[in-house]
mmCIF file of C-alpha atoms in Angstrom:
data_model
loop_
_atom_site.group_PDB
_atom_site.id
_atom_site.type_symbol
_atom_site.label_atom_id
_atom_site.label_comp_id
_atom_site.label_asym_id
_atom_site.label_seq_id
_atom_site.Cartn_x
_atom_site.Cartn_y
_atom_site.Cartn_z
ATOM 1 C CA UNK A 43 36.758 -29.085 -5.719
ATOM 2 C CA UNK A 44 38.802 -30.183 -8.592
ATOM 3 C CA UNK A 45 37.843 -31.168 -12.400
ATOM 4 C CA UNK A 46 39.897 -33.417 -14.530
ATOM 5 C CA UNK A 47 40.822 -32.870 -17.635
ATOM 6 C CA UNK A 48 41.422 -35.659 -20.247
ATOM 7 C CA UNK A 49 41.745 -38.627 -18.356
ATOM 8 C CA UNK A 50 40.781 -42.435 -18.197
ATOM 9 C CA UNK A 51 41.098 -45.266 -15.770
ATOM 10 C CA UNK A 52 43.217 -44.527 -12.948
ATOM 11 C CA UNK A 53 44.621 -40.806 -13.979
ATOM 12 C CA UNK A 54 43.849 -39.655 -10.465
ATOM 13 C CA UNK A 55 44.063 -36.474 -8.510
ATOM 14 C CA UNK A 56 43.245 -36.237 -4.030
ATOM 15 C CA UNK A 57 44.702 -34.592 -1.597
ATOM 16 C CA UNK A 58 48.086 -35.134 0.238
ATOM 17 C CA UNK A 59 48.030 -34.058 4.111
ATOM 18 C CA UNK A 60 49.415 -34.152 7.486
ATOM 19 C CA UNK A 61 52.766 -33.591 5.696
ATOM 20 C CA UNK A 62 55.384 -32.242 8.329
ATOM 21 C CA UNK A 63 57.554 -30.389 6.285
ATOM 22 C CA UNK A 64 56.579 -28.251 3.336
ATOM 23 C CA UNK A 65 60.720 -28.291 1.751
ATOM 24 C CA UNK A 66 60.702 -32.102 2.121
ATOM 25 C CA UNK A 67 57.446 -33.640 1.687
ATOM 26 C CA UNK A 68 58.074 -37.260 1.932
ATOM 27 C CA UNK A 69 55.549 -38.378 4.263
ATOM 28 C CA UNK A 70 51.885 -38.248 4.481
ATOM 29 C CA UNK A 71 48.574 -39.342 3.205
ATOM 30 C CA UNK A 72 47.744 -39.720 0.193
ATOM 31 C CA UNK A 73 43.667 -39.347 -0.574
ATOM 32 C CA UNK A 74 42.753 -39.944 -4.758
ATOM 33 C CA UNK A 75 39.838 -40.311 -6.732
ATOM 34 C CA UNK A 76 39.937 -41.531 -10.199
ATOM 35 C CA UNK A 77 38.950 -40.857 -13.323
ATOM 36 C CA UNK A 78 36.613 -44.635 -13.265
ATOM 37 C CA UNK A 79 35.319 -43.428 -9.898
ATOM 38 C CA UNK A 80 37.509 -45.070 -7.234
ATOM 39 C CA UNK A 81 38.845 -43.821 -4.363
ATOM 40 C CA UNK A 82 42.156 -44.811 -2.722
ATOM 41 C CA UNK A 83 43.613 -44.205 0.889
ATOM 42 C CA UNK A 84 47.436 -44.400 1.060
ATOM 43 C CA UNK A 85 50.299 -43.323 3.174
ATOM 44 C CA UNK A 86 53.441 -41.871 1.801
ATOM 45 C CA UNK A 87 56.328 -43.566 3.808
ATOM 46 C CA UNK A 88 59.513 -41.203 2.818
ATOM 47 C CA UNK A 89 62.339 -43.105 1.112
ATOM 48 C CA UNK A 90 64.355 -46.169 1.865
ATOM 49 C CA UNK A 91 68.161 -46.205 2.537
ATOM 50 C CA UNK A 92 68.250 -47.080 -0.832
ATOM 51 C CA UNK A 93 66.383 -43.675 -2.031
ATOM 52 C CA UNK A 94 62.987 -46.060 -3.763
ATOM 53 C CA UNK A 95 60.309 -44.582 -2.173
ATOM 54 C CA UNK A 96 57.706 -46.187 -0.002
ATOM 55 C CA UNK A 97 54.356 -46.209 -0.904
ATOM 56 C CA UNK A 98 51.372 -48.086 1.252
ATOM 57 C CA UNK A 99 47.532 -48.421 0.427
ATOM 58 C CA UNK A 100 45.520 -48.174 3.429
ATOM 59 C CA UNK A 101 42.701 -48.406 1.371
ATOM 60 C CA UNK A 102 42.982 -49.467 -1.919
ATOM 61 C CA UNK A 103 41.324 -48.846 -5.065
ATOM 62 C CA UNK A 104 37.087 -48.831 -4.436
ATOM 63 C CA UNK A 105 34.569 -48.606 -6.602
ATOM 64 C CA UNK A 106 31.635 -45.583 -4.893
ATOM 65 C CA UNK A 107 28.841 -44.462 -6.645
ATOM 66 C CA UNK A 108 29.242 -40.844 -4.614
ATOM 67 C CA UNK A 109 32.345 -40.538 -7.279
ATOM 68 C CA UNK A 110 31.514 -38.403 -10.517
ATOM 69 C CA UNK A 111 33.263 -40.245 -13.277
ATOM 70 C CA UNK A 112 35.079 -38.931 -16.514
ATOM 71 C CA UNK A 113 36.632 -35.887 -18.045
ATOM 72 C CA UNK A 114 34.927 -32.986 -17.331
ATOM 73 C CA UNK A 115 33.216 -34.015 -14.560
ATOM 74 C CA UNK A 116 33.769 -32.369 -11.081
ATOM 75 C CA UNK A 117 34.377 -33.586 -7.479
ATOM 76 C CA UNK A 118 34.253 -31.990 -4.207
ATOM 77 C CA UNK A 119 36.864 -34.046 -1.703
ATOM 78 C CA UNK A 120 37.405 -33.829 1.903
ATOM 79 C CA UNK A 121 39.292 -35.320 5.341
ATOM 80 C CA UNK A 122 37.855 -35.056 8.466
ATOM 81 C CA UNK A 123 40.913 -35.292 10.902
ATOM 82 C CA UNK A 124 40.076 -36.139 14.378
ATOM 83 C CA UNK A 125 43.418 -36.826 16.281
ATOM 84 C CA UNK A 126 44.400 -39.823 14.361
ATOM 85 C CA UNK A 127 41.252 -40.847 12.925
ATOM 86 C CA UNK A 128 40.699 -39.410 9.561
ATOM 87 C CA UNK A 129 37.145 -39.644 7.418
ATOM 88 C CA UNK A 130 37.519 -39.190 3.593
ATOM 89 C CA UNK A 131 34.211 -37.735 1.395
ATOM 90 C CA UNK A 132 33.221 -37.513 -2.191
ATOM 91 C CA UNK A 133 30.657 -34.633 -3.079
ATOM 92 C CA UNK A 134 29.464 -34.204 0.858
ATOM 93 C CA UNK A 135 29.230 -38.427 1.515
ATOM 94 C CA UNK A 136 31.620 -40.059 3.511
ATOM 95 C CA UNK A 137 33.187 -43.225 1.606
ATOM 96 C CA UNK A 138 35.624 -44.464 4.487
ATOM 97 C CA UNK A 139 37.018 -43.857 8.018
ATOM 98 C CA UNK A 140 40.483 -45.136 9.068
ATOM 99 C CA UNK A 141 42.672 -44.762 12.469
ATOM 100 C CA UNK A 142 46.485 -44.634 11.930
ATOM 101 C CA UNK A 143 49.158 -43.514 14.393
ATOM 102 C CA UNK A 144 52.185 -43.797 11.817
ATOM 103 C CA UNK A 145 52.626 -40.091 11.664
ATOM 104 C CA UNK A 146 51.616 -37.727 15.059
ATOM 105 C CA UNK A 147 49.432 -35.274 14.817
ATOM 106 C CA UNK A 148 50.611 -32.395 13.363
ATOM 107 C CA UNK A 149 49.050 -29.207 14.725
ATOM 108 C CA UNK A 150 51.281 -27.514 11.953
ATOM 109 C CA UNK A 151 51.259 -29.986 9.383
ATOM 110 C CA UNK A 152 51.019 -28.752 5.816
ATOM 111 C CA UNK A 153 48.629 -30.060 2.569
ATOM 112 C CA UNK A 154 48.104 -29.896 -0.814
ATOM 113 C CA UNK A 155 47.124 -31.613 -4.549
ATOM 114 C CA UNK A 156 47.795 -34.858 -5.535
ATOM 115 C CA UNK A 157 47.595 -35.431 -9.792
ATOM 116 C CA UNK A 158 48.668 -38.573 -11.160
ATOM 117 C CA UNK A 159 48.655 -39.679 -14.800
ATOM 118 C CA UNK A 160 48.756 -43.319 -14.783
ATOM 119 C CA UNK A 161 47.211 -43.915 -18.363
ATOM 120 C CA UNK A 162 47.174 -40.126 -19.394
ATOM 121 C CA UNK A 163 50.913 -38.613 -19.342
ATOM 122 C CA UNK A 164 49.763 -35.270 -20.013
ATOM 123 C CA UNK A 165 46.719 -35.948 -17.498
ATOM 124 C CA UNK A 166 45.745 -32.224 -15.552
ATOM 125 C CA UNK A 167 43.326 -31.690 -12.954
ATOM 126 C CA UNK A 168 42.035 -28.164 -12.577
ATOM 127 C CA UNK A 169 41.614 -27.253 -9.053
ATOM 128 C CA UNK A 170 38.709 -25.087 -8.469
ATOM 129 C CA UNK A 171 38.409 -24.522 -4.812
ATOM 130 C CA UNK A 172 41.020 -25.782 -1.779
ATOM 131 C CA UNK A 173 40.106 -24.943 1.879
ATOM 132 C CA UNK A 174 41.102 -25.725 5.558
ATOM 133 C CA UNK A 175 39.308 -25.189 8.737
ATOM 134 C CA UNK A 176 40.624 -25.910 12.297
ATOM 135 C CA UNK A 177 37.876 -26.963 14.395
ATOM 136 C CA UNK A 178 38.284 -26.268 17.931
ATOM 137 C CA UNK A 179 37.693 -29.095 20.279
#
């Protein structure tokens, strides 16, 4: 559950996952709501030779009424991962389901917050609430 502070447009926060290593965390997924109520699906792709980082929407930026929208205004987020199909909610709906083998599945992968100021340099989220549950299968 996370709250964002002063924000506008795309100032976005999410959740980054299926990282395999905590002291290097260059790969992943990349799961963000904004501040106009989008969502966006990504994958984090490490760095080039060149050291520019590689950055790919899965999804990109959607419009969901299941989004609260503003400052102020609170979201509960979540990922349903089921081998390498992964489900992505807003406040208890599902907005999207996607299958990707680009990174295994990590039994011991590792997770965390996404915030990104992209109108807002000072942008903050306040992160009320962060969870994980293994469900066994």
């Amino acid at each position: 559950t996370a709250r964002p502070e002063d924000c506008a447009g795309l100032d976005n926060y999410g959740l980054f996952y299926r990282v395999p290593d905590l002291r290097n965390p260059n790969q992943g997924y990349w799961f963000a709501v904004s501040c106009d109520g989008l969502y966006r699906l990504a994958k984090w792709d490490g760095y080039n030779p060149d050291s520019s980082r590689r950055y790919t929407a899965i999804i990109n930026w959607t419009a969901s009424s299941y989004i609260r929208r503003g400052p102020g205004q609170p979201n509960r987020l979540g990922v349903l991962l089921r081998g390498d199909t992964m489900t992505i909610y807003a406040n208890g709906y599902s907005l999207a389901s996607y299958r990707d083998t680009t990174y295994p599945v990590f039994m011991s992968g590792y997770f965390g917050v996404v915030v990104n100021g992209k109108n807002n340099t000072r942008f903050t989220a306040d992160i009320d609430e962060m969870a994980y549950w293994v469900n066994p299968q």
